[in-house]
């Protein structure tokens, strides 16, 4: 009988946050990030301000890499560009050894500019034009085919007479893990035989070489067992593809999706309790592959495209209170109404100290915090307060009623000019933020030695208008769109029109 290699089990600490039911002592606060005072960061770089911790980025990467590499002989992480493609962030992960995972031509260009050779780029997503596919093929990128149209296009490119080498591809598949919604938008169905039909077809296509299978089952997957399912399916597909005549499958790609220590709306458990450790994900994935892979054959390479779990906790947003308000709360359903319906006497009205609630307006809006639609970052004051925390509404600064950053955060009494720190916000907020009525803020990274590096300037008028054009008939005086201070004496289009009246 084959003896399985010994794998040390992952031990999870079932800890919890220190409990303080009476909220005694000072309210929790975040006055510094990696030893740098929040007040100093704001003084030097303005507010709002995104702050990234290089130490946390590297620590997370190493923790994740170690969890997998101690259980599996051939592991390679690929940094998911769309999770955060600030070049400084990408370069930290590349320095740590991650290759690049991209989902568009734009991201492909970015990875190349960051010095990543084509052969170290995993190319995902449904949007791949002929031009970028040709380039990716020429540069030896790992193309993960999403759909039949893409496969046929690749077949066409591969059969061009000037092509010397076959194009190496992998198939993206989706499956029902039984625990999460099925992401059927991407790839081929692995459960109903579609993926294998596609394998049969591509084995007939000259110039294409199947090298692997890819599944990205979703994001913020809190149940590591979902990966047992996807790893099982990937191994099964690899072995069946080989039986159908494919060359030995070189790699399995389990995508991303590990949860960060963020908290979902309506998530009861704290992130410390709910978010699995990298060890638990690694155990689920590596155990499954090592046990399902034929004994005696060397294991395929394992690719991971972990995004949010590597970057989320490294990111903070500092924001400043610009106004203090009170927010009237809808009265709770009245018991007296019920009593009246039954002809009973009314009760004395309850004291209504919950009738309204403190509210703060901060200088950041949901345009910077797209992910707050799903997650609840902690919101802490930047100064130590001895005040008792009270449920406080946090309004963003946009002129839209939906711009509420948090309905209710426990905060001590804060005043105009005080800072709050939101955390974790490192995943997806930068890449999904949009410019709307304000300039998007600067981004800094605190280096390992505590030096603060500007990694993205705050936007300005010139940057925001750079791509705009004003047709000549709307600009009869040839005013430059960018009015410098010296231009301000010139008449505005509105004023000059008035003068004609
Ligand atoms: C977005 C994405 C990832 C990263 O997902 P996370 O949930 O952030 O880990 C990885 N692979 C693919 C194909 C993706 O689209």
Short mmCIF file of C-alpha atoms and ligand atoms in Angstrom, two decimals:
data_model
loop_
_atom_site.label_atom_id
_atom_site.label_comp_id
_atom_site.label_asym_id
_atom_site.label_seq_id
_atom_site.Cartn_x
_atom_site.Cartn_y
_atom_site.Cartn_z
CA UNK A 1 0.00 0.00 0.00
CA UNK A 2 1.13 3.51 -0.74
CA UNK A 3 2.01 5.47 2.33
CA UNK A 4 0.85 9.03 2.19
CA UNK A 5 3.41 11.65 3.12
CA UNK A 6 2.98 13.05 6.61
CA UNK A 7 1.38 16.46 6.61
CA UNK A 8 1.26 18.39 9.81
CA UNK A 9 -2.31 19.45 10.55
CA UNK A 10 -3.25 23.11 10.66
CA UNK A 11 -4.08 24.15 14.19
CA UNK A 12 -6.46 27.03 14.47
CA UNK A 13 -6.57 29.14 17.56
CA UNK A 14 -10.18 29.69 18.50
CA UNK A 15 -9.49 33.01 20.09
CA UNK A 16 -11.66 36.03 20.31
CA UNK A 17 -11.19 39.70 20.80
CA UNK A 18 -10.58 40.85 24.33
CA UNK A 19 -14.01 41.23 25.74
CA UNK A 20 -15.04 44.40 27.43
CA UNK A 21 -18.78 44.22 27.90
CA UNK A 22 -18.94 47.40 29.96
CA UNK A 23 -16.82 49.37 27.52
CA UNK A 24 -14.73 50.61 30.40
CA UNK A 25 -11.46 52.35 29.84
CA UNK A 26 -10.65 54.43 26.83
CA UNK A 27 -12.25 53.75 23.47
CA UNK A 28 -10.01 51.82 21.05
CA UNK A 29 -8.09 54.12 18.76
CA UNK A 30 -5.55 54.03 15.94
CA UNK A 31 -3.12 56.89 16.46
CA UNK A 32 -0.29 55.49 14.38
CA UNK A 33 0.32 53.13 11.49
CA UNK A 34 3.56 51.14 11.56
CA UNK A 35 4.91 53.58 14.12
CA UNK A 36 4.11 56.71 12.09
CA UNK A 37 1.65 59.12 13.73
CA UNK A 38 -1.61 59.58 11.84
CA UNK A 39 -1.42 63.31 12.63
CA UNK A 40 1.95 63.51 10.90
CA UNK A 41 0.74 61.59 7.84
CA UNK A 42 -2.14 64.04 7.43
CA UNK A 43 0.07 67.07 8.03
CA UNK A 44 2.49 65.94 5.34
CA UNK A 45 0.15 64.37 2.78
CA UNK A 46 -3.30 65.79 3.42
CA UNK A 47 -6.63 64.18 4.10
CA UNK A 48 -8.16 61.89 3.09
CA UNK A 49 -5.13 59.65 2.65
CA UNK A 50 -4.67 56.00 1.76
CA UNK A 51 -1.80 54.40 3.66
CA UNK A 52 -0.19 51.04 2.91
CA UNK A 53 2.14 49.11 5.16
CA UNK A 54 5.00 47.47 3.30
CA UNK A 55 5.72 45.34 6.37
CA UNK A 56 2.19 43.94 6.34
CA UNK A 57 2.28 43.27 2.58
CA UNK A 58 5.46 41.28 2.94
CA UNK A 59 4.38 39.51 6.12
CA UNK A 60 1.11 38.40 4.52
CA UNK A 61 2.84 37.17 1.39
CA UNK A 62 5.39 35.21 3.39
CA UNK A 63 2.76 33.70 5.64
CA UNK A 64 0.70 32.58 2.65
CA UNK A 65 3.69 31.29 0.72
CA UNK A 66 5.01 29.38 3.69
CA UNK A 67 1.63 27.74 4.37
CA UNK A 68 1.63 26.30 0.85
CA UNK A 69 5.29 25.63 0.24
CA UNK A 70 5.66 23.53 3.40
CA UNK A 71 2.87 21.27 2.14
CA UNK A 72 3.52 21.21 -1.58
CA UNK A 73 6.71 20.96 -3.60
CA UNK A 74 5.96 23.32 -6.49
CA UNK A 75 3.96 26.42 -5.57
CA UNK A 76 3.82 29.73 -7.39
CA UNK A 77 1.81 32.78 -6.37
CA UNK A 78 0.66 35.25 -9.03
CA UNK A 79 -0.31 38.73 -7.87
CA UNK A 80 -3.89 39.53 -8.87
CA UNK A 81 -3.43 42.96 -10.44
CA UNK A 82 -7.06 44.02 -10.29
CA UNK A 83 -7.07 43.69 -6.49
CA UNK A 84 -4.63 46.59 -6.28
CA UNK A 85 -2.44 47.58 -9.21
CA UNK A 86 -0.57 50.50 -7.75
CA UNK A 87 2.89 49.79 -9.11
CA UNK A 88 4.57 50.07 -5.72
CA UNK A 89 2.25 47.38 -4.35
CA UNK A 90 2.78 45.11 -7.38
CA UNK A 91 6.52 45.51 -7.05
CA UNK A 92 6.54 44.51 -3.40
CA UNK A 93 4.80 41.27 -4.33
CA UNK A 94 7.03 40.73 -7.37
CA UNK A 95 10.09 41.25 -5.18
CA UNK A 96 8.72 38.62 -2.82
CA UNK A 97 8.55 36.21 -5.75
CA UNK A 98 5.01 36.55 -7.09
CA UNK A 99 4.47 36.54 -10.84
CA UNK A 100 1.51 38.50 -12.32
CA UNK A 101 -2.13 37.59 -12.88
CA UNK A 102 -3.92 39.98 -15.23
CA UNK A 103 -7.42 40.19 -16.69
CA UNK A 104 -7.10 42.80 -19.42
CA UNK A 105 -4.76 44.33 -21.95
CA UNK A 106 -4.29 47.31 -19.64
CA UNK A 107 -3.19 45.06 -16.79
CA UNK A 108 -1.01 43.04 -19.16
CA UNK A 109 0.79 46.24 -20.19
CA UNK A 110 1.17 47.22 -16.57
CA UNK A 111 2.72 43.89 -15.62
CA UNK A 112 5.15 44.12 -18.54
CA UNK A 113 6.09 47.64 -17.44
CA UNK A 114 6.75 46.31 -13.98
CA UNK A 115 9.39 44.11 -15.57
CA UNK A 116 7.42 40.87 -15.64
CA UNK A 117 8.25 38.78 -18.72
CA UNK A 118 5.34 37.34 -20.69
CA UNK A 119 6.07 33.79 -19.52
CA UNK A 120 5.44 34.96 -15.93
CA UNK A 121 2.02 36.43 -16.70
CA UNK A 122 -1.18 34.48 -16.15
CA UNK A 123 -3.75 35.98 -18.50
CA UNK A 124 -7.35 35.59 -17.35
CA UNK A 125 -10.73 37.10 -18.09
CA UNK A 126 -13.25 37.20 -20.91
CA UNK A 127 -11.85 40.32 -22.63
CA UNK A 128 -8.89 39.42 -24.81
CA UNK A 129 -8.67 41.01 -28.25
CA UNK A 130 -6.88 39.36 -31.17
CA UNK A 131 -4.02 41.87 -30.80
CA UNK A 132 -3.39 41.18 -27.15
CA UNK A 133 -3.79 37.41 -27.63
CA UNK A 134 -1.20 37.48 -30.41
CA UNK A 135 1.15 39.46 -28.23
CA UNK A 136 0.56 37.26 -25.18
CA UNK A 137 1.12 34.16 -27.33
CA UNK A 138 4.34 35.59 -28.79
CA UNK A 139 5.59 36.46 -25.34
CA UNK A 140 4.74 33.04 -23.95
CA UNK A 141 2.12 34.16 -21.43
CA UNK A 142 -0.07 31.59 -19.70
CA UNK A 143 -3.41 32.18 -21.42
CA UNK A 144 -6.37 30.85 -19.43
CA UNK A 145 -9.12 30.38 -21.98
CA UNK A 146 -12.51 31.67 -20.84
CA UNK A 147 -14.87 30.79 -23.70
CA UNK A 148 -15.26 29.04 -27.05
CA UNK A 149 -14.88 32.22 -29.09
CA UNK A 150 -11.53 32.84 -27.47
CA UNK A 151 -10.50 29.24 -28.13
CA UNK A 152 -11.42 29.52 -31.82
CA UNK A 153 -9.56 32.81 -32.12
CA UNK A 154 -6.50 31.21 -30.55
CA UNK A 155 -6.82 28.32 -32.97
CA UNK A 156 -6.77 30.81 -35.83
CA UNK A 157 -3.75 32.62 -34.44
CA UNK A 158 -1.98 29.30 -33.85
CA UNK A 159 -2.49 28.13 -37.42
CA UNK A 160 -0.93 31.19 -39.02
CA UNK A 161 1.97 30.07 -41.24
CA UNK A 162 4.57 32.26 -39.51
CA UNK A 163 3.95 30.74 -36.09
CA UNK A 164 6.77 28.46 -35.08
CA UNK A 165 5.79 27.33 -31.61
CA UNK A 166 2.45 26.02 -30.35
CA UNK A 167 0.44 28.30 -28.06
CA UNK A 168 0.33 27.02 -24.50
CA UNK A 169 -3.08 27.41 -22.90
CA UNK A 170 -5.10 26.39 -19.87
CA UNK A 171 -8.87 26.07 -19.60
CA UNK A 172 -10.79 28.01 -17.03
CA UNK A 173 -13.63 26.02 -15.54
CA UNK A 174 -16.37 26.59 -13.00
CA UNK A 175 -18.03 24.18 -10.65
CA UNK A 176 -20.52 23.90 -7.86
CA UNK A 177 -18.60 23.77 -4.58
CA UNK A 178 -21.81 23.20 -2.65
CA UNK A 179 -20.97 26.06 -0.30
CA UNK A 180 -20.94 29.20 -2.39
CA UNK A 181 -22.77 30.67 -5.36
CA UNK A 182 -21.55 29.18 -8.65
CA UNK A 183 -19.54 31.72 -10.66
CA UNK A 184 -20.80 30.44 -13.98
CA UNK A 185 -19.94 33.62 -15.86
CA UNK A 186 -16.36 32.49 -16.37
CA UNK A 187 -14.97 29.45 -18.10
CA UNK A 188 -16.52 26.11 -18.94
CA UNK A 189 -18.81 23.94 -16.86
CA UNK A 190 -16.76 21.23 -15.16
CA UNK A 191 -19.77 19.49 -13.64
CA UNK A 192 -21.81 18.65 -16.74
CA UNK A 193 -19.11 17.50 -19.15
CA UNK A 194 -18.77 20.77 -21.08
CA UNK A 195 -15.14 21.27 -20.03
CA UNK A 196 -14.18 17.81 -21.30
CA UNK A 197 -16.01 18.35 -24.58
CA UNK A 198 -13.92 21.49 -25.02
CA UNK A 199 -10.78 19.48 -24.23
CA UNK A 200 -11.69 16.97 -26.96
CA UNK A 201 -12.20 19.80 -29.37
CA UNK A 202 -8.98 21.63 -28.62
CA UNK A 203 -6.98 18.42 -28.89
CA UNK A 204 -8.04 18.46 -32.55
CA UNK A 205 -6.79 22.01 -33.04
CA UNK A 206 -3.24 22.14 -34.37
CA UNK A 207 -0.92 24.62 -32.69
CA UNK A 208 -2.63 24.65 -29.30
CA UNK A 209 -1.09 22.90 -26.32
CA UNK A 210 -3.14 22.27 -23.19
CA UNK A 211 -0.99 22.81 -20.12
CA UNK A 212 -3.35 23.30 -17.21
CA UNK A 213 -6.74 23.89 -15.68
CA UNK A 214 -7.89 26.94 -13.80
CA UNK A 215 -10.77 27.57 -11.39
CA UNK A 216 -11.41 30.78 -9.47
CA UNK A 217 -14.45 29.73 -7.46
CA UNK A 218 -15.35 33.12 -5.99
CA UNK A 219 -14.12 35.68 -3.54
CA UNK A 220 -14.08 35.90 0.27
CA UNK A 221 -14.54 32.14 0.52
CA UNK A 222 -14.88 31.51 4.25
CA UNK A 223 -15.09 27.73 3.96
CA UNK A 224 -11.77 26.09 3.02
CA UNK A 225 -13.65 22.92 2.06
CA UNK A 226 -14.86 24.72 -1.07
CA UNK A 227 -11.26 24.39 -2.28
CA UNK A 228 -11.23 20.65 -1.60
CA UNK A 229 -14.04 20.45 -4.11
CA UNK A 230 -12.35 22.63 -6.71
CA UNK A 231 -8.96 20.92 -6.32
CA UNK A 232 -10.66 17.53 -6.72
CA UNK A 233 -12.33 18.69 -9.92
CA UNK A 234 -9.10 20.17 -11.31
CA UNK A 235 -7.20 16.92 -10.71
CA UNK A 236 -10.02 14.90 -12.25
CA UNK A 237 -10.04 17.11 -15.35
CA UNK A 238 -6.26 16.89 -15.70
CA UNK A 239 -6.27 13.10 -15.57
CA UNK A 240 -9.24 12.78 -17.92
CA UNK A 241 -7.67 15.22 -20.39
CA UNK A 242 -4.53 13.09 -20.41
CA UNK A 243 -6.64 9.99 -21.05
CA UNK A 244 -8.14 11.83 -24.01
CA UNK A 245 -4.68 12.36 -25.42
CA UNK A 246 -3.43 15.61 -23.90
CA UNK A 247 0.25 15.86 -23.04
CA UNK A 248 1.00 15.61 -19.31
CA UNK A 249 -0.77 18.48 -17.54
CA UNK A 250 1.84 20.84 -16.12
CA UNK A 251 -0.19 22.95 -13.74
CA UNK A 252 -3.35 23.39 -11.71
CA UNK A 253 -4.46 26.92 -10.92
CA UNK A 254 -6.86 27.31 -8.00
CA UNK A 255 -7.33 31.05 -8.52
CA UNK A 256 -7.85 33.43 -5.61
CA UNK A 257 -10.70 33.99 -3.21
CA UNK A 258 -9.19 33.54 0.25
CA UNK A 259 -10.92 35.77 2.77
CA UNK A 260 -9.14 38.71 4.34
CA UNK A 261 -9.75 39.82 7.89
CA UNK A 262 -12.58 42.03 6.74
CA UNK A 263 -16.09 41.67 8.07
CA UNK A 264 -19.08 41.14 5.82
CA UNK A 265 -22.30 43.01 6.50
CA UNK A 266 -24.39 40.82 8.78
CA UNK A 267 -21.38 38.66 9.66
CA UNK A 268 -21.88 37.65 13.25
CA UNK A 269 -18.44 36.26 14.06
CA UNK A 270 -15.48 38.58 14.27
CA UNK A 271 -12.97 38.33 11.41
CA UNK A 272 -10.49 36.78 13.87
CA UNK A 273 -12.92 33.92 14.32
CA UNK A 274 -14.44 33.70 10.86
CA UNK A 275 -11.49 34.11 8.50
CA UNK A 276 -9.57 30.85 7.98
CA UNK A 277 -5.79 30.96 8.28
CA UNK A 278 -3.64 30.42 5.18
CA UNK A 279 -2.73 27.08 6.76
CA UNK A 280 -6.32 25.89 6.60
CA UNK A 281 -6.68 26.85 2.93
CA UNK A 282 -3.31 25.26 2.17
CA UNK A 283 -4.25 22.09 3.98
CA UNK A 284 -7.51 21.81 2.02
CA UNK A 285 -5.86 22.39 -1.35
CA UNK A 286 -2.55 20.61 -0.97
CA UNK A 287 -3.99 17.56 0.81
CA UNK A 288 -6.56 17.13 -1.89
CA UNK A 289 -4.12 17.32 -4.77
CA UNK A 290 -1.44 15.15 -3.18
CA UNK A 291 -3.98 12.47 -2.34
CA UNK A 292 -5.79 12.51 -5.67
CA UNK A 293 -2.69 12.66 -7.88
CA UNK A 294 -1.41 9.28 -9.11
CA UNK A 295 1.28 7.95 -6.79
CA UNK A 296 4.77 7.98 -8.20
CA UNK A 297 4.12 10.82 -10.62
CA UNK A 298 5.59 14.18 -9.84
CA UNK A 299 2.94 16.66 -8.77
CA UNK A 300 1.83 19.40 -11.15
CA UNK A 301 2.77 22.97 -10.36
CA UNK A 302 0.21 24.74 -8.18
CA UNK A 303 -0.65 28.34 -9.04
CA UNK A 304 -2.43 30.64 -6.61
CA UNK A 305 -3.88 34.00 -7.54
CA UNK A 306 -4.58 35.23 -4.03
CA UNK A 307 -5.62 38.88 -4.05
CA UNK A 308 -7.56 40.35 -1.17
CA UNK A 309 -6.08 38.14 1.54
CA UNK A 310 -2.60 39.50 0.77
CA UNK A 311 -3.38 43.20 0.51
CA UNK A 312 -6.52 44.07 2.44
CA UNK A 313 -5.02 44.42 5.91
CA UNK A 314 -2.06 46.40 4.59
CA UNK A 315 -4.37 49.26 3.56
CA UNK A 316 -5.81 52.07 5.72
CA UNK A 317 -7.82 55.17 4.87
CA UNK A 318 -7.36 58.22 7.06
CA UNK A 319 -10.21 60.71 6.88
CA UNK A 320 -11.06 63.89 8.73
CA UNK A 321 -14.29 64.91 10.42
CA UNK A 322 -15.65 67.99 8.62
CA UNK A 323 -18.98 68.35 10.42
CA UNK A 324 -20.80 67.02 13.44
CA UNK A 325 -24.54 66.46 13.18
CA UNK A 326 -27.36 64.62 14.82
CA UNK A 327 -29.39 62.19 12.82
CA UNK A 328 -33.04 61.67 13.66
CA UNK A 329 -33.85 58.00 13.89
CA UNK A 330 -37.16 56.53 12.78
CA UNK A 331 -39.16 55.79 15.92
CA UNK A 332 -39.25 52.13 16.85
CA UNK A 333 -42.58 50.41 16.15
CA UNK A 334 -44.75 51.53 19.00
CA UNK A 335 -46.12 49.05 21.50
CA UNK A 336 -48.88 51.55 22.22
CA UNK A 337 -50.17 51.15 18.68
CA UNK A 338 -50.53 47.42 19.28
CA UNK A 339 -52.15 47.95 22.68
CA UNK A 340 -54.59 50.47 21.18
CA UNK A 341 -55.59 47.92 18.55
CA UNK A 342 -56.63 45.59 21.37
CA UNK A 343 -58.42 48.35 23.30
CA UNK A 344 -55.83 48.38 26.07
CA UNK A 345 -54.56 51.36 27.96
CA UNK A 346 -51.41 53.02 26.64
CA UNK A 347 -48.12 52.78 28.46
CA UNK A 348 -46.16 55.80 29.53
CA UNK A 349 -43.88 56.77 26.60
CA UNK A 350 -40.39 55.31 26.83
CA UNK A 351 -37.62 57.86 27.36
CA UNK A 352 -36.44 58.71 23.86
CA UNK A 353 -32.68 59.10 24.23
CA UNK A 354 -32.44 56.98 21.05
CA UNK A 355 -34.55 59.48 19.15
CA UNK A 356 -31.55 60.83 17.38
CA UNK A 357 -27.96 59.79 17.13
CA UNK A 358 -24.63 61.49 16.70
CA UNK A 359 -23.48 61.67 13.10
CA UNK A 360 -20.21 62.72 11.55
CA UNK A 361 -19.50 63.92 8.02
CA UNK A 362 -16.00 62.87 6.93
CA UNK A 363 -13.98 64.11 3.97
CA UNK A 364 -14.07 60.77 2.10
CA UNK A 365 -17.04 59.32 0.25
CA UNK A 366 -18.17 55.90 -0.91
CA UNK A 367 -16.57 56.68 -4.27
CA UNK A 368 -13.29 55.80 -2.51
CA UNK A 369 -14.75 52.91 -0.56
CA UNK A 370 -16.59 50.81 -3.07
CA UNK A 371 -16.13 47.71 -0.93
CA UNK A 372 -18.18 49.13 1.94
CA UNK A 373 -21.19 47.88 -0.01
CA UNK A 374 -20.19 44.39 1.21
CA UNK A 375 -17.75 44.86 4.07
CA UNK A 376 -17.60 46.79 7.31
CA UNK A 377 -14.11 48.15 7.89
CA UNK A 378 -13.42 49.18 11.46
CA UNK A 379 -13.62 52.93 11.99
CA UNK A 380 -11.43 54.12 14.84
CA UNK A 381 -10.59 57.58 16.12
CA UNK A 382 -6.98 58.60 15.59
CA UNK A 383 -6.73 60.05 19.08
CA UNK A 384 -7.17 58.33 22.40
CA UNK A 385 -10.50 59.25 23.95
CA UNK A 386 -11.70 58.50 27.45
CA UNK A 387 -15.25 59.17 26.33
CA UNK A 388 -17.74 56.32 26.15
CA UNK A 389 -18.44 55.08 22.63
CA UNK A 390 -21.90 55.67 21.23
CA UNK A 391 -23.45 54.42 17.98
CA UNK A 392 -22.51 57.07 15.43
CA UNK A 393 -23.53 57.44 11.80
CA UNK A 394 -20.66 58.17 9.42
CA UNK A 395 -21.69 60.18 6.39
CA UNK A 396 -19.37 60.53 3.42
CA UNK A 397 -18.76 63.90 1.80
CA UNK A 398 -20.56 63.33 -1.52
CA UNK A 399 -23.72 65.21 -2.41
CA UNK A 400 -25.75 62.04 -2.58
CA UNK A 401 -28.02 60.74 0.12
CA UNK A 402 -26.74 57.20 -0.37
CA UNK A 403 -23.25 58.27 0.65
CA UNK A 404 -23.34 56.74 4.11
CA UNK A 405 -20.08 55.05 5.03
CA UNK A 406 -21.60 53.38 8.10
CA UNK A 407 -25.06 53.44 9.61
CA UNK A 408 -23.70 52.78 13.04
CA UNK A 409 -20.13 52.69 14.28
CA UNK A 410 -19.27 52.80 17.97
CA UNK A 411 -17.31 56.01 18.37
CA UNK A 412 -16.51 58.41 21.18
CA UNK A 413 -17.51 62.04 20.79
CA UNK A 414 -15.38 63.49 17.99
CA UNK A 415 -15.21 66.97 16.68
CA UNK A 416 -14.37 68.80 13.47
CA UNK A 417 -10.75 68.31 12.50
CA UNK A 418 -10.40 64.97 14.29
CA UNK A 419 -9.25 62.02 12.20
CA UNK A 420 -10.72 58.57 11.87
CA UNK A 421 -8.90 55.54 10.45
CA UNK A 422 -10.72 52.92 8.38
CA UNK A 423 -9.22 49.44 8.16
CA UNK A 424 -8.85 47.08 6.34
CA UNK A 425 -9.38 48.79 2.99
CA UNK A 426 -6.37 47.63 0.93
CA UNK A 427 -8.23 45.35 -1.49
CA UNK A 428 -10.18 46.65 -4.49
CA UNK A 429 -10.88 50.16 -3.16
CA UNK A 430 -8.02 51.79 -5.05
CA UNK A 431 -8.73 50.02 -8.33
CA UNK A 432 -12.49 50.50 -8.12
CA UNK A 433 -12.54 54.05 -6.78
CA UNK A 434 -13.95 56.68 -9.07
CA UNK A 435 -13.35 60.36 -9.48
CA UNK A 436 -16.51 62.19 -8.42
CA UNK A 437 -16.75 65.84 -7.32
CA UNK A 438 -13.46 65.69 -5.45
CA UNK A 439 -9.88 64.83 -6.24
CA UNK A 440 -8.96 61.31 -5.32
CA UNK A 441 -6.48 61.29 -2.46
CA UNK A 442 -2.79 60.62 -2.31
CA UNK A 443 -1.54 57.15 -1.44
CA UNK A 444 1.54 56.57 0.67
CA UNK A 445 3.42 53.46 1.64
CA UNK A 446 5.24 53.17 4.91
CA UNK A 447 8.50 51.37 4.18
CA UNK A 448 10.18 48.77 6.33
CA UNK A 449 12.41 51.40 7.93
CA UNK A 450 9.47 53.69 8.72
CA UNK A 451 10.11 56.07 5.82
CA UNK A 452 6.89 57.37 4.25
CA UNK A 453 6.86 57.11 0.44
CA UNK A 454 4.34 58.85 -1.77
CA UNK A 455 3.16 56.14 -4.21
CA UNK A 456 0.35 58.07 -5.89
CA UNK A 457 -0.13 61.82 -6.02
CA UNK A 458 -3.38 63.40 -5.03
CA UNK A 459 -5.28 64.19 -8.21
CA UNK A 460 -5.50 67.77 -9.45
CA UNK A 461 -7.54 69.69 -12.00
CA UNK A 462 -5.00 69.21 -14.74
CA UNK A 463 -4.92 65.43 -14.27
CA UNK A 464 -8.70 65.11 -14.17
CA UNK A 465 -9.16 67.25 -17.32
CA UNK A 466 -6.19 65.91 -19.21
CA UNK A 467 -8.22 63.87 -21.69
CA UNK A 468 -10.97 66.44 -22.21
CA UNK A 469 -11.41 68.59 -25.29
CA UNK A 470 -13.67 71.62 -25.82
CA UNK A 471 -14.91 72.00 -29.42
CA UNK A 472 -13.85 75.28 -31.02
CA UNK A 473 -17.41 76.66 -31.24
CA UNK A 474 -17.67 76.43 -27.45
CA UNK A 475 -14.37 78.13 -27.00
CA UNK A 476 -14.39 81.17 -29.35
CA UNK A 477 -11.73 83.02 -27.38
CA UNK A 478 -9.37 80.09 -27.46
CA UNK A 479 -9.23 79.93 -23.70
CA UNK A 480 -7.02 77.21 -22.45
CA UNK A 481 -9.01 74.68 -20.49
CA UNK A 482 -6.37 74.82 -17.83
CA UNK A 483 -6.61 78.36 -16.51
CA UNK A 484 -3.44 79.19 -14.71
CA UNK A 485 -3.60 81.79 -11.99
CA UNK A 486 -2.52 84.46 -14.48
CA UNK A 487 -5.44 83.66 -16.78
CA UNK A 488 -8.09 84.47 -14.23
CA UNK A 489 -8.44 88.08 -15.36
CA UNK A 490 -9.64 86.88 -18.75
CA UNK A 491 -13.38 86.88 -19.25
CA UNK A 492 -15.13 83.57 -18.72
CA UNK A 493 -17.34 82.20 -21.53
CA UNK A 494 -20.36 82.97 -19.36
CA UNK A 495 -19.35 86.58 -18.79
CA UNK A 496 -18.57 87.21 -22.45
CA UNK A 497 -21.95 85.84 -23.51
CA UNK A 498 -23.69 88.10 -21.03
CA UNK A 499 -21.89 91.07 -22.54
CA UNK A 500 -23.57 90.32 -25.89
CA UNK A 501 -27.02 90.53 -24.35
C1 LIG B 1 -10.13 38.72 -8.96
C2 LIG B 1 -9.45 37.47 -9.28
C3 LIG B 1 -8.52 36.92 -8.39
C4 LIG B 1 -8.25 37.48 -7.01
O1 LIG B 1 -9.35 37.21 -6.19
P1 LIG B 1 -9.34 37.49 -4.60
O2 LIG B 1 -10.71 37.11 -4.17
O3 LIG B 1 -9.06 38.94 -4.41
O4 LIG B 1 -8.30 36.62 -4.00
C5 LIG B 1 -7.84 35.78 -8.80
N1 LIG B 1 -8.08 35.20 -10.01
C6 LIG B 1 -8.99 35.71 -10.87
C7 LIG B 1 -9.20 35.04 -12.16
C8 LIG B 1 -9.71 36.84 -10.53
O5 LIG B 1 -10.61 37.31 -11.39
#
